[in-house]
Structure formats: structure tokens, C-alpha cells
mmCIF file of C-alpha atoms and ligand atoms in Angstrom:
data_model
loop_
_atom_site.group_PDB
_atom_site.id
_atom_site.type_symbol
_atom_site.label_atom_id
_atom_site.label_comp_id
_atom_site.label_asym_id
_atom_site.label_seq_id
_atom_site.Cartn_x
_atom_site.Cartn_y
_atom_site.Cartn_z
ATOM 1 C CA UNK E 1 0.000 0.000 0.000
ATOM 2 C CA UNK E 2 1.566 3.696 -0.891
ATOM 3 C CA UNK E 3 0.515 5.989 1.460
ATOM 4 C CA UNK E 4 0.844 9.495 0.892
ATOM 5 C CA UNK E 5 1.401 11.421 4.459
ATOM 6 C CA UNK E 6 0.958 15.493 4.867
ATOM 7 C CA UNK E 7 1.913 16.932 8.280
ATOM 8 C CA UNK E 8 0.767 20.444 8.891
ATOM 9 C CA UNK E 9 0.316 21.055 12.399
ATOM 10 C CA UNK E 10 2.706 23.983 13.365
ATOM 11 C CA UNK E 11 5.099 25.303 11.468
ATOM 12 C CA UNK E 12 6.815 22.790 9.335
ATOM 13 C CA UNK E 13 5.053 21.312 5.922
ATOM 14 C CA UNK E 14 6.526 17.855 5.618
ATOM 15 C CA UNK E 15 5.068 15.660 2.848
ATOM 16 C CA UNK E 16 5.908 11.703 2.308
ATOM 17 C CA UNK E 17 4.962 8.487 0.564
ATOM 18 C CA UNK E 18 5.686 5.384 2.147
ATOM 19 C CA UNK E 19 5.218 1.978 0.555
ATOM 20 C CA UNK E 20 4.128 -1.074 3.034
ATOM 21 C CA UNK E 21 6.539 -3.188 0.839
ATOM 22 C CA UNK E 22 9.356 -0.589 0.302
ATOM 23 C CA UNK E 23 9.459 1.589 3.080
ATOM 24 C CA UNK E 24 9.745 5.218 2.693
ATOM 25 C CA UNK E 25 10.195 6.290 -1.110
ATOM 26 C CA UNK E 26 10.736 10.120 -0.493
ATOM 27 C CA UNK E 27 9.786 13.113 1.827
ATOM 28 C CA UNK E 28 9.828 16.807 1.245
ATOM 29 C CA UNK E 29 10.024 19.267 4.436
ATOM 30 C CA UNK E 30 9.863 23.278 4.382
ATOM 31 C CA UNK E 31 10.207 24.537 7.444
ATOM 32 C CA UNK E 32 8.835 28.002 8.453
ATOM 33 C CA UNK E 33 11.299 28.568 11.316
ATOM 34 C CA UNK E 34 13.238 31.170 9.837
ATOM 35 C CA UNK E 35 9.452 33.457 9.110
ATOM 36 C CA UNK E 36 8.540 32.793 12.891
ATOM 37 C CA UNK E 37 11.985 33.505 14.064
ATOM 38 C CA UNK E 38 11.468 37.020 13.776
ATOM 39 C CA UNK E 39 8.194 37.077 15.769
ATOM 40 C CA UNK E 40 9.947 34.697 18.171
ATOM 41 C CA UNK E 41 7.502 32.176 18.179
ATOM 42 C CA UNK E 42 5.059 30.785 16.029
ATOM 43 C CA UNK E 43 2.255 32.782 14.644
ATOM 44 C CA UNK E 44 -0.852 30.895 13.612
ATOM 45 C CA UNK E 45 -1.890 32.625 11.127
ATOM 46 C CA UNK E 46 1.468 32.877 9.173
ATOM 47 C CA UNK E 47 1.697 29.658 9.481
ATOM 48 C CA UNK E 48 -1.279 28.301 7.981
ATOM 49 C CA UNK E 49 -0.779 31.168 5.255
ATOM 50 C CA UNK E 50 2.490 29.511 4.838
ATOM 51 C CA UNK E 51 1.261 26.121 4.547
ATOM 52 C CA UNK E 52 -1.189 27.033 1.741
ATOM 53 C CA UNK E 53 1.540 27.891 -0.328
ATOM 54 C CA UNK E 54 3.705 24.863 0.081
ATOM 55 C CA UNK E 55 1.413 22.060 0.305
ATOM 56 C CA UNK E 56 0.740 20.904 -3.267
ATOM 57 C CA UNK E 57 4.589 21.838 -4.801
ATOM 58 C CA UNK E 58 5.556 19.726 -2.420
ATOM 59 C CA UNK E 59 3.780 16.947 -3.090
ATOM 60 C CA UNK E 60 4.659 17.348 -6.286
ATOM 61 C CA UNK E 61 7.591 17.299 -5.084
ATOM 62 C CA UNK E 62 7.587 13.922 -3.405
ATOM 63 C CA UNK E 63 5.689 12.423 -6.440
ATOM 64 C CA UNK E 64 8.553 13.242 -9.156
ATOM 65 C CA UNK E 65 11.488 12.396 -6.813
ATOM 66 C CA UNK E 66 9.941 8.911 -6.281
ATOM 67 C CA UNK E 67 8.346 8.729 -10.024
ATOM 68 C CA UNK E 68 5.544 7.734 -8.994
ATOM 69 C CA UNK E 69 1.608 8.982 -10.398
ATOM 70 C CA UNK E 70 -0.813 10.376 -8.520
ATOM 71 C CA UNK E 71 -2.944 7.121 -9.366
ATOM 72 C CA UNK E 72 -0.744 4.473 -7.879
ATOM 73 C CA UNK E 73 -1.327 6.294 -4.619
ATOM 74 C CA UNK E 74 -3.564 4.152 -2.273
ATOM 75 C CA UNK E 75 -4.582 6.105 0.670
ATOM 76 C CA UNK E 76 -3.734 9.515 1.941
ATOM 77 C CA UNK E 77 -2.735 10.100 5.891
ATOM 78 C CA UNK E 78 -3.027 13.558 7.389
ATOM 79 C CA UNK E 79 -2.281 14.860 10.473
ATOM 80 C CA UNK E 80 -5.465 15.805 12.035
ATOM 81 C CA UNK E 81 -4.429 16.802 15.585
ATOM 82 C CA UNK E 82 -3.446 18.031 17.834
ATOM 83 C CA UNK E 83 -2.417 21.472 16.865
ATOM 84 C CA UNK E 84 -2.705 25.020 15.198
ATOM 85 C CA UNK E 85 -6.416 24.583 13.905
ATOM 86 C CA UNK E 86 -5.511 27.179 10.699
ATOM 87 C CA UNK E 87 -2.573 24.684 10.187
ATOM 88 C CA UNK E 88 -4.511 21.558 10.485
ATOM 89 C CA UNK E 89 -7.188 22.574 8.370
ATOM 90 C CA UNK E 90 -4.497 23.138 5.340
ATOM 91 C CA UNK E 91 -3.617 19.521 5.603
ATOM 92 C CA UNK E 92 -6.915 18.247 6.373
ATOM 93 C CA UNK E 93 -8.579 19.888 3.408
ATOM 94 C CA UNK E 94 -6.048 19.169 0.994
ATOM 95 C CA UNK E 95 -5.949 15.453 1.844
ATOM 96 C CA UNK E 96 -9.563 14.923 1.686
ATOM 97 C CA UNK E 97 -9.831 16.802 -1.783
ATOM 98 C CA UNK E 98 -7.177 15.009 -3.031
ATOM 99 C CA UNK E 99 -8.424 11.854 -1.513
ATOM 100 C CA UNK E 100 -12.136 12.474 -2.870
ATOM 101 C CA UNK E 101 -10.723 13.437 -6.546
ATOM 102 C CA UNK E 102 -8.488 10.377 -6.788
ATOM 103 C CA UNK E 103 -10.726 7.979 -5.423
ATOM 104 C CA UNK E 104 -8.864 6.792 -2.293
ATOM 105 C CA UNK E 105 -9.364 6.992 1.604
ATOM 106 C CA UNK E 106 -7.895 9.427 3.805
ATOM 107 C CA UNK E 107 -7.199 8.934 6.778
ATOM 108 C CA UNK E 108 -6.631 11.831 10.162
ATOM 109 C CA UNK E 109 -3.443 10.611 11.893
ATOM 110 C CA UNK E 110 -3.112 11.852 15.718
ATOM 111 C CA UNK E 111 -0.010 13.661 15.476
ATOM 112 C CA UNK E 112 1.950 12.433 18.812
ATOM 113 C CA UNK E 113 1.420 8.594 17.168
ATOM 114 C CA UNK E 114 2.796 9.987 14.118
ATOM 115 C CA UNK E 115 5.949 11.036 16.666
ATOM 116 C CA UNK E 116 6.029 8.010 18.827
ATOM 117 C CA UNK E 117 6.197 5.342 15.768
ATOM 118 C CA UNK E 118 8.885 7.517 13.902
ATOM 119 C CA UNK E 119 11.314 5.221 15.521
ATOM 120 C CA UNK E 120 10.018 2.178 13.860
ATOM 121 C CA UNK E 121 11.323 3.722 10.107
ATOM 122 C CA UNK E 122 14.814 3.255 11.026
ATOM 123 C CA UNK E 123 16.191 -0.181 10.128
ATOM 124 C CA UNK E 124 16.489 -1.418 13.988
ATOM 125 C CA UNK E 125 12.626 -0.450 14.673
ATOM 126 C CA UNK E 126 11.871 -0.987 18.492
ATOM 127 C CA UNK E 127 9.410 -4.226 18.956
ATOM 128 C CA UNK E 128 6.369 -4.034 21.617
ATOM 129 C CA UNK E 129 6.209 -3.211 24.692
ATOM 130 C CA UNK E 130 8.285 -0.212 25.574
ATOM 131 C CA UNK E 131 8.248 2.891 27.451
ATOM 132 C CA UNK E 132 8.182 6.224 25.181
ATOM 133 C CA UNK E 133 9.217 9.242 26.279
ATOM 134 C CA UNK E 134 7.167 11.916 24.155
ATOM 135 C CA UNK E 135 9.096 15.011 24.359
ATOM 136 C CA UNK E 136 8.311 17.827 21.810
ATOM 137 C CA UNK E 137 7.552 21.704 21.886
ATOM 138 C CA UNK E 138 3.883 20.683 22.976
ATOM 139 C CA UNK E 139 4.145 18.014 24.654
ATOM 140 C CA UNK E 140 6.176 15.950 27.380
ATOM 141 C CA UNK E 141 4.667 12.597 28.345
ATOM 142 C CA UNK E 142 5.896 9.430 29.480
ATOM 143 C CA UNK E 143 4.071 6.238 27.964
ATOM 144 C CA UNK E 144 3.457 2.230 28.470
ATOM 145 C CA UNK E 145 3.275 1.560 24.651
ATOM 146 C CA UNK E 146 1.823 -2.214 24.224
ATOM 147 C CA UNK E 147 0.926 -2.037 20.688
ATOM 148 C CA UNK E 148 -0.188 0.705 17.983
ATOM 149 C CA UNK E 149 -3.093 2.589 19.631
ATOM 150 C CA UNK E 150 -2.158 1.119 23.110
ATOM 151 C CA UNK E 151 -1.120 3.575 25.155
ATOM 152 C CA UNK E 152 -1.025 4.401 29.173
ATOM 153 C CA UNK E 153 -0.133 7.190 30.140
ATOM 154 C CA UNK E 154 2.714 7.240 33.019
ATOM 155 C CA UNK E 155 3.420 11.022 33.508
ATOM 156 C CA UNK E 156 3.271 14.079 31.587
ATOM 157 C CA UNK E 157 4.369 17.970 32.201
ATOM 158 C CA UNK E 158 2.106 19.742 34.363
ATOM 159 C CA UNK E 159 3.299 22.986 32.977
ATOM 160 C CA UNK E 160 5.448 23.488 30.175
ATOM 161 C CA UNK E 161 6.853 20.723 27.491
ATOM 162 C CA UNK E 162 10.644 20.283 27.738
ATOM 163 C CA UNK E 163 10.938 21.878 24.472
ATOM 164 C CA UNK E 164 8.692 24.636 25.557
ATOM 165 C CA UNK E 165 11.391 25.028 28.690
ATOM 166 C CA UNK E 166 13.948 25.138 25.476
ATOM 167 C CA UNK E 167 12.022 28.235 23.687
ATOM 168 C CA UNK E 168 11.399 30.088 26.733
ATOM 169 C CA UNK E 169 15.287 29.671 27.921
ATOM 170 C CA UNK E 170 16.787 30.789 24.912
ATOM 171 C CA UNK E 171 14.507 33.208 24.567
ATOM 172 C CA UNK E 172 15.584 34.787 28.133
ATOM 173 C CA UNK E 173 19.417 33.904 26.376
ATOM 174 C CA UNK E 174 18.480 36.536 23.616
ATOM 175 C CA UNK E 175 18.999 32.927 21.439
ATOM 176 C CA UNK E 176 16.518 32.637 18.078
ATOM 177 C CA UNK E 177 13.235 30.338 17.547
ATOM 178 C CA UNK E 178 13.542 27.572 18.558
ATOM 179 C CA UNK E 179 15.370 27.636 21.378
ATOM 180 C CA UNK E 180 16.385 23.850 21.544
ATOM 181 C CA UNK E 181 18.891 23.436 18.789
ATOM 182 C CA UNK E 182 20.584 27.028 19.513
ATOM 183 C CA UNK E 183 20.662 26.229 23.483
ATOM 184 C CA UNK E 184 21.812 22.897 22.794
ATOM 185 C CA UNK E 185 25.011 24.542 20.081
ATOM 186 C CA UNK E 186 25.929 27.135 22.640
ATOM 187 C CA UNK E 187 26.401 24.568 25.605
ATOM 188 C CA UNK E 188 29.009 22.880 23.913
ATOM 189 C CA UNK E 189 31.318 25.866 24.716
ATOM 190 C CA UNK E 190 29.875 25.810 28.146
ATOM 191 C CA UNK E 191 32.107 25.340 30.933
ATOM 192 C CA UNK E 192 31.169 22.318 33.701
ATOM 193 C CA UNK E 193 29.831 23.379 37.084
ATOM 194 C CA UNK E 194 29.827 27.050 37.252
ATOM 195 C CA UNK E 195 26.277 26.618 37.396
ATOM 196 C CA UNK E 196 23.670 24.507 38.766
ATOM 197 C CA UNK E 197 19.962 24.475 38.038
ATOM 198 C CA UNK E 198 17.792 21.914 39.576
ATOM 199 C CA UNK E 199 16.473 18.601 38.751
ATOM 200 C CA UNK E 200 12.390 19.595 39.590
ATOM 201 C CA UNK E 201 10.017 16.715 40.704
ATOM 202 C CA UNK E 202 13.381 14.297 41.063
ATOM 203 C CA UNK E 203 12.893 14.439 44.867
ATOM 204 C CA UNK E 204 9.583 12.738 45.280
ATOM 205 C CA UNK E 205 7.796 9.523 43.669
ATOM 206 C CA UNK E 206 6.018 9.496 40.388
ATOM 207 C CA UNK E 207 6.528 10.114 36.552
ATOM 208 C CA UNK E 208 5.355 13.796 36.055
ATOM 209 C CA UNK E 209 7.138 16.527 35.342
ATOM 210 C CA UNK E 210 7.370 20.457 35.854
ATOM 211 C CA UNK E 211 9.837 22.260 33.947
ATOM 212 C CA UNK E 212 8.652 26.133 34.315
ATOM 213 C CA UNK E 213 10.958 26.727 37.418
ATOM 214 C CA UNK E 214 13.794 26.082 35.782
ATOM 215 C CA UNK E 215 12.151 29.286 33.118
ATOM 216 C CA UNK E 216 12.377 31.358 36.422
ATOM 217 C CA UNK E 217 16.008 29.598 37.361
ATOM 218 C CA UNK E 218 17.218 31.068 33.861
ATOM 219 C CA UNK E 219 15.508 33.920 34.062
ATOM 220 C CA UNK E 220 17.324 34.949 37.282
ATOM 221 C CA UNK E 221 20.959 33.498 36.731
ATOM 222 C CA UNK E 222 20.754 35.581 33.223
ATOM 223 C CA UNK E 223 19.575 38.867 35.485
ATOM 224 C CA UNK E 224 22.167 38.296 37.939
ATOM 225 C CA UNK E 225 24.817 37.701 35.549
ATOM 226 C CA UNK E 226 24.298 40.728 33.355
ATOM 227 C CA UNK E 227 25.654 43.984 33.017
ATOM 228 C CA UNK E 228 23.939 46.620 31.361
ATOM 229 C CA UNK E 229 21.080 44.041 30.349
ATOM 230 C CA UNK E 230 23.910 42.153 28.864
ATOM 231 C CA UNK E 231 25.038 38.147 29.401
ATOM 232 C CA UNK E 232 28.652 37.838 28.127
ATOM 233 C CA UNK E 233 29.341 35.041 26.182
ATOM 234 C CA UNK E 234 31.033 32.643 28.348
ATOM 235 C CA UNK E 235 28.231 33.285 30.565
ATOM 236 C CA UNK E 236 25.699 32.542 28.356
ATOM 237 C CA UNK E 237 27.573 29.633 26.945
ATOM 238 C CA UNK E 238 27.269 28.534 31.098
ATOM 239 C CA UNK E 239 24.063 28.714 31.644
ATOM 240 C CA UNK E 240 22.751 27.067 28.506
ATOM 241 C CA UNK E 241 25.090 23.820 29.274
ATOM 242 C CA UNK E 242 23.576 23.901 32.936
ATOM 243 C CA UNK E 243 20.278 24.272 31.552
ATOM 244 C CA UNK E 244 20.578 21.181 29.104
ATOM 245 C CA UNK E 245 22.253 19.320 32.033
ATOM 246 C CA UNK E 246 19.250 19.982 34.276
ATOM 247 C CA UNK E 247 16.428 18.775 31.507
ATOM 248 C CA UNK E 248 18.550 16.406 30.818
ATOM 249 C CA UNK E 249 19.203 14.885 34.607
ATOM 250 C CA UNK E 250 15.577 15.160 34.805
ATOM 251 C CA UNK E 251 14.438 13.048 31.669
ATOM 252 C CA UNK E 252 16.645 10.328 32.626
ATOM 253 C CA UNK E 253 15.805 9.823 36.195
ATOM 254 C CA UNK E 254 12.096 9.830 35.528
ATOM 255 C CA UNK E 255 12.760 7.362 32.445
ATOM 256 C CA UNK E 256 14.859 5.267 34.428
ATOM 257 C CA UNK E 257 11.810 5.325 37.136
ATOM 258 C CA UNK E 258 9.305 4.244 34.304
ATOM 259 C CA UNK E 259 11.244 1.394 32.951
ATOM 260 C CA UNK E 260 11.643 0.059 36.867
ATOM 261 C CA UNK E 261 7.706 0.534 37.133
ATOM 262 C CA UNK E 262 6.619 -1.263 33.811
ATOM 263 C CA UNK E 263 9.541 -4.171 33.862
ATOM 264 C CA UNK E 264 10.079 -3.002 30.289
ATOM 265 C CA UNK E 265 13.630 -2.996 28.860
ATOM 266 C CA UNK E 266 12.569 -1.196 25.393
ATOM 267 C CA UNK E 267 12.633 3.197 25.757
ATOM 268 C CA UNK E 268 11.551 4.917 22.512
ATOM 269 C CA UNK E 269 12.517 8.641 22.427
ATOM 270 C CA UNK E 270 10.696 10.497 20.490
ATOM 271 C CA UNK E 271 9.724 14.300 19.018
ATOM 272 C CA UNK E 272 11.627 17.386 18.104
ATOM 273 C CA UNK E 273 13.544 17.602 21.797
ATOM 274 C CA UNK E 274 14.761 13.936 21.178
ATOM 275 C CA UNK E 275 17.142 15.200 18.735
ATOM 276 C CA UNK E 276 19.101 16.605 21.283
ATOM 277 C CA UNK E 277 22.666 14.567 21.802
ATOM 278 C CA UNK E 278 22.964 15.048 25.168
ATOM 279 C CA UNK E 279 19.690 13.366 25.794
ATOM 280 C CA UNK E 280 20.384 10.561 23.662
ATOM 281 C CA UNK E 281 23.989 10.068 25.390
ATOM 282 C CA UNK E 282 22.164 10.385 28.770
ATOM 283 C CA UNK E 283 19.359 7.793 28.537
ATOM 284 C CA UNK E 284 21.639 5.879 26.133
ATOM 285 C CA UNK E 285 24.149 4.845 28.517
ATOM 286 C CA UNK E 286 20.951 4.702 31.435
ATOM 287 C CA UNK E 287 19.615 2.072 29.222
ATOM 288 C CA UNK E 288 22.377 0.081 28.651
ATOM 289 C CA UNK E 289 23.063 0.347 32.965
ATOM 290 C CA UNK E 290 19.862 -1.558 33.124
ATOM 291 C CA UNK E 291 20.470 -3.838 30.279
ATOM 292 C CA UNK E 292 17.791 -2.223 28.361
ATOM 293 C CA UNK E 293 17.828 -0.416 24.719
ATOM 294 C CA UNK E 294 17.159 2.650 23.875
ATOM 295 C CA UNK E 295 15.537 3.473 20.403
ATOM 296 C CA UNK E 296 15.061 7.026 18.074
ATOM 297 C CA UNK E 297 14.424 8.123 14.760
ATOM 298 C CA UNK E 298 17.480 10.253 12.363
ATOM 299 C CA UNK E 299 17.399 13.547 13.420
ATOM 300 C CA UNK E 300 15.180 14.734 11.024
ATOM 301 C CA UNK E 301 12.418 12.485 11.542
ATOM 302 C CA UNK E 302 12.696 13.812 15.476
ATOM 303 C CA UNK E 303 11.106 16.870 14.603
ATOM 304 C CA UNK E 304 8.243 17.566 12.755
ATOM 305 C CA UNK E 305 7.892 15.457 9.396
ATOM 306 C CA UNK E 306 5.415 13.896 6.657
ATOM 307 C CA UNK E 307 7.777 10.331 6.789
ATOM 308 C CA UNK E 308 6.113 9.673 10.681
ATOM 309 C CA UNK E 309 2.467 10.792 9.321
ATOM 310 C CA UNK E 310 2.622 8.228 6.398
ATOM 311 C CA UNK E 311 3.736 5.717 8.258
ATOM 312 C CA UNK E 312 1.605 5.828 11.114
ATOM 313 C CA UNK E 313 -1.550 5.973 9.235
ATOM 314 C CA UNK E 314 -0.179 3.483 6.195
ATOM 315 C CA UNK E 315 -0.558 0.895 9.797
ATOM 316 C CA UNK E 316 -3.611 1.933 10.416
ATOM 317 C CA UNK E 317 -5.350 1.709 6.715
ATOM 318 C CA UNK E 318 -3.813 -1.340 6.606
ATOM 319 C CA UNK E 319 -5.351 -2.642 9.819
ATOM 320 C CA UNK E 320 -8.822 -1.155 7.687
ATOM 321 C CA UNK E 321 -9.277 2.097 9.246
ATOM 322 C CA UNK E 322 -11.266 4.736 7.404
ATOM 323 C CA UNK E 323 -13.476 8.079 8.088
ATOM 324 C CA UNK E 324 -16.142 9.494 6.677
ATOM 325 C CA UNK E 325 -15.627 12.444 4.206
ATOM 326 C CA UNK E 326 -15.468 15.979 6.064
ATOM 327 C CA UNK E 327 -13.470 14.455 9.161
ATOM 328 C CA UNK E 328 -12.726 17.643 11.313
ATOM 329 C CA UNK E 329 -9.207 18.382 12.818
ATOM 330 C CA UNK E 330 -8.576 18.348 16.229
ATOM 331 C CA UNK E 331 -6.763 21.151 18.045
ATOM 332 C CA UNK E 332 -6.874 19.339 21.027
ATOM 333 C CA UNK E 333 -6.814 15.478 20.907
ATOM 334 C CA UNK E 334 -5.400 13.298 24.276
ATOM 335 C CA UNK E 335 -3.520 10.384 22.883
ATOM 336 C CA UNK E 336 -5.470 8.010 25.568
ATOM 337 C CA UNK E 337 -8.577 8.847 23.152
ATOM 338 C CA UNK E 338 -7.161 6.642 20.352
ATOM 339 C CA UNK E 339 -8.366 3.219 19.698
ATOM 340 C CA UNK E 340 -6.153 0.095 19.588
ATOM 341 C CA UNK E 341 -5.304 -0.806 16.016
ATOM 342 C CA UNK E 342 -8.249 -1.459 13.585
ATOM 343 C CA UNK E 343 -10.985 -0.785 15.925
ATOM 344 C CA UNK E 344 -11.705 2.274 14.610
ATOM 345 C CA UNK E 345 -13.003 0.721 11.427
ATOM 346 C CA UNK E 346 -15.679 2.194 9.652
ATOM 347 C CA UNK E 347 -18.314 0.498 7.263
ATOM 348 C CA UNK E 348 -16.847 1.162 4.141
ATOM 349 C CA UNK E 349 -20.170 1.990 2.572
ATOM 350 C CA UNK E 350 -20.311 4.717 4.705
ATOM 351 C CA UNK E 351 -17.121 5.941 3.983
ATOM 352 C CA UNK E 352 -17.795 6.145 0.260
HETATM 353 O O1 KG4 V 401 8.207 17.763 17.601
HETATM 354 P P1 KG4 V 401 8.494 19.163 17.220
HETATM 355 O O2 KG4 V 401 9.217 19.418 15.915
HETATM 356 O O3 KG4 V 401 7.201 20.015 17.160
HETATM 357 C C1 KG4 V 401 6.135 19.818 18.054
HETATM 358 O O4 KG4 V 401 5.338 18.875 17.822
HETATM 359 O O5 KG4 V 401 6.115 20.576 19.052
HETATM 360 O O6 KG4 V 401 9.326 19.790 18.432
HETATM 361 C C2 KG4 V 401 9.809 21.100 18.396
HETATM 362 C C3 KG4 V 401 10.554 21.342 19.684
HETATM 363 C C4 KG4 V 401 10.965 22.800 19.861
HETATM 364 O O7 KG4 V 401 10.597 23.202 21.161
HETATM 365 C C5 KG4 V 401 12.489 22.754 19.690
HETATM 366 O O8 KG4 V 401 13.150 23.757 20.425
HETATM 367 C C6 KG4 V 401 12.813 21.361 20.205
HETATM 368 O O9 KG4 V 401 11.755 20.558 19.722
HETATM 369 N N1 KG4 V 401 14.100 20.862 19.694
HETATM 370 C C7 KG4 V 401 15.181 20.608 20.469
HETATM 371 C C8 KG4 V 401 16.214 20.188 19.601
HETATM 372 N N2 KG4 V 401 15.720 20.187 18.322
HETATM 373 C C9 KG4 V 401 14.428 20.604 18.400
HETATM 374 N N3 KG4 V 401 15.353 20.721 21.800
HETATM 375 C C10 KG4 V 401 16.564 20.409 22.289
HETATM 376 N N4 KG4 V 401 17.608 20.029 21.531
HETATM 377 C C11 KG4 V 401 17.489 19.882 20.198
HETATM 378 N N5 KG4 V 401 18.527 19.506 19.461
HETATM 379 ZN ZN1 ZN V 402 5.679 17.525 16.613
#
């Protein structure tokens, strides 16, 4: 089955085709980071003016570089929360037109699943059960994954998303949107232990997180570090390794937690803040202390992309999932809503 994936729910237009036999055949991305940058964040409607524009020469795109027609394609997955409604509704209604002209099913993917199965395109794809740790700008969760669709939820943030704690710090830094990759560049000239931030929540039981004190921690150490409103280098280079350190720390001891709790030897990290190095090093080497693996997608398939969106829902039209025509998007959309695997079939009578 070729599955044609669009992922619009922020600010990055990713576009795939993935092939059940094949694996991925090619994926497009254009990223709107640089047009935000300037605001410092992203601005919804930019964004979904943006993703008007790019959409179709994209897939176009996508189709030449893997020569393939628009009528071999089988199915069409789009990401239909959670997110910027403007956004979603780009993808949404240019799946479902292109899916009602051509003849095919589309199908809404739930954009976190689209994250959390990234991992399985690389060529060691984790097998079930594992733990996933869900960690984007949005987002930061901590999840029993049994199968596609079966998810518990563990912990989550109950405040900001580490990557949310990313864009606010470099923000205080006077560091570009978004914060993570520029926070995570300048660290490397950091020097060790001149500062310490803490490790929030590490002190008592239980998987949730909090990561807006350590917003107020940065905000302070930049304050009480600057002269004239101004962080010198080195300084800044210091706090933004301590920072990292301290999300870091804290992602590992709750993940270490959560495999203890579930017996599982399997963690999946996944989403735009599991790019980060550090992180990877950190619950890399925690895995392997507890003679467990740890699993994540290339770089670019950490952050937002069409590659995750076509695959997830490729295993979920497989499994016989459709929806009617005129699905809505869903701004907000808790993962524990989603269905197990094929359960959410739909008559196909209805569907046509
Ligand atoms: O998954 P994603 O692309 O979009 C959402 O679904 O939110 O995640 C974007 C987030 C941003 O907060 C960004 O700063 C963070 O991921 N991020 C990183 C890194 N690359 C992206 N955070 C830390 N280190 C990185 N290398
Ligand atoms: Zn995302």
C-alpha cells in the first residue's frame, strides 16, 4: 500500500509516501522557522498562510522524486491533531480533496502517534512493549506503549513541554526560535559546574514533570549575571550547558523510574527535543546500565515530518481504518482517546 502522508500542524510542511513493501520512497520538508523567528515564536496565522503555499509543490515534489503517479497512490494520511487549527485545516482539506478526486481513503493521523512510531522507520525499529518518552515543543509525556493505539499514560508535564522550557530559555538567552537546537550549540562551549539548576520533581515519587521553574532559574541566573542588560558570552555559553544538564538529569531519572515501574527494557525517544545529543547520550548509557535499549528516529524524523504521518496511518489503513468524508481536525486530541489498532473501522459503505 503507498501511502501518501501530509503533516501540517505547526510550522513545518513535511510531505511523504511510504510503501508497506518498500518503506519510505521520499519526503519533502519546508520549514517556516526562519518566518517565525522574527516574531519569536510561532504565529498561527502565518503559518497556515504559509502552509497554503507549500502544500501541493511539495507533493509534487515527493511524487517526481519517487516517479511515482498520482494514481498508484492508495490512501492519503493527514495529520489531524493536535495542533494550530488554521494549520490543520491546510492539511486536512487538501488530503480529503485530493483523496475524494483520486478515489482513495484518507485517513486523520493523531499527530503524537505519528511522533512516537517515527522510531520504527529506522532499520532497527523498536518491537512491543516499551516505554516512550514523548518530548516535543507541545508536549512531554511518558508512555506504556503495548501495541499501535495502546497507550497508558505514566506522567506528563504539568506545565510546560521540555521543548517549551527550550524556547522560553533561549529566549531569556536573547537565542533565536527555537530555542532547543541554539541552546543545545551554545552549551558545547559551556564550561562544567559554574552553574547549577535543579532537577524539579526528582525528589519525590512518580513520573510527572514540571519544567517552568527552571524558566524562572534562567531567568534569574541571566539577570544576575548581566551587566547593562547584557550576558557575556562565556556566561551565556554557562548557563545554557547547565540548563541542558538539568532537563537532561531530569528526563533520565524519571525514564529510568518508568522502565523500573513497567519491567520493560525497550525506551523509545521520540519528538523534536529527542534530537538533542545530550539526551540521547544520557538515557543511552541509562539504558544500557539496566540492560535495556534505547531506540530514536534520524534527526530529522525527530522533529516535525510527513515520513512519521505516512507511516503511522499506512498501519492503520492497513489494519482497515477509514473516516467518513469531512473528518474535522482536532486542536486538542489526548492520545489516551485513540483506539487500539483497527478498531476504529468504519463500514466502508459509509465511507464512500
Ligand atoms: O516535535 P516538534 O518538531 O514540534 C512539536 O510537535 O512541538 O518539536 C519542536 C521542539 C521545539 O521546542 C524545539 O526547540 C525542540 O523541539 N528541539 C530541540 C532540539 N531540536 C528541536 N530541543 C533540544 N535540543 C534539540 N537539538
Ligand atoms: Zn511535533
Amino acid at each position: 500500500m503507498k501511502v501518501l502522508g501530509i503533516e501540517t500542524s505547526c510550522d513545518e510542511t513535511g510531505i511523504a509516501l511510504y510503501d508497506s513493501d518498500q518503506g519510505l520512497l521520499a519526503d519533502a520538508l519546508f520549514s517556516q522557522t526562519e518566518m517565525h523567528a522574527e516574531y519569536g515564536g510561532v504565529v498561527p496565522e502565518l503559518a497556515s498562510r504559509d502552509h497554503v503555499q507549500r502544500v501541493l509543490p511539495l507533493v509534487q515534489r515527493v511524487l517526481d522524486e519517487a516517479q511515482i503517479a498520482s494514481g498508484s497512490i492508495d490512501a492519503i494520511a493527514y495529520t489531524a491533531g493536535p495542533g494550530l487549527i488554521g494549520a490543520l485545516m491546510v492539511g486536512s482539506c487538501t488530503a480529503q480533496a485530493m483523496a475524494y478526486t483520486w478515489g482513495v481513503p484518507a485517513l486523520g493521523v493523531h499527530h503524537m502517534e505519528g511522533h512516537l512510531l517515527a522510531p520504527m522507520l529506522e532499520d532497527n525499529p523498536p518491537a512491543f512493549p516499551f516505554v516512550a518518552l514523548l518530548v516535543s515543543g507541545g508536549h512531554t509525556q511518558l508512555v506504556e506503549v503495548t501495541g499501535i493505539g495502546e497507550y497508558r499514560l505514566l506522567g506528563e508535564s504539568l506545565d510546560d513541554a521540555a521543548g517549551e522550557a527550550f524556547d522560553k530559555a533561549a529566549k531569556m538567552m536573547g537565542l533565536d526560535y527555537p530555542g532547543g537546537p541554539r541552546i543545545a550549540a551554545l552549551a558545547q562551549h559551556g564550561a562544567a559546574g559554574r552553574f547549577r539548576f535543579p532537577r524539579p520533581m526528582t525528589d519525590r515519587p512518580g513520573l510527572d514533570f514540571s519544567f517552568s521553574g527552571l524558566k524562572t532559574f534562567t531567568l534569574n541566573t541571566v539577570a544576575q549575571h548581566s551587566e547593562g542588560g547584557i550576558c557575556d558570552e562565556q556566561t551565556r555559553a554557562d548557563i545554557a550547558r547547565a540548563f541542558e544538564e538539568a532537563v537532561v538529569d531530569t528526563l533520565v531519572i524519571k525514564c529510568r523510574r518508568a522502565l523500573k515501574q513497567t519491567g520493560f527494557k525497550r525506551l523509545v525517544i521520540a519528538g523534536g527535543v529527542s534530537a538533542n545529543r545530550k539526551l540521547r547520550e544520557g538515557l543511552g548509557a541509562m539504558a544500557t546500565k539496566q540492560e535495556g535499549e534505547l531506540f530514536y528516529a534520524r534527526p530529522e524524523f525527530c522533529t516535525d515530518n510527513g515520513a512519521m504521518i505516512a507511516f503511522a496511518g499506512c498501519q492503520r489503513l492497513l489494519a482497515g481504518e477509514r473516516e467518513a468524508l469531512g473528518n474535522k481536525p482536532r486542536p486538542r486530541w489526548p492520545m489516551d482517546q485513540l483506539q487500539p489498532l483497527g478498531a476504529q473501522n468504519i463500514d466502508a459503505e459509509k465511507t464512500n
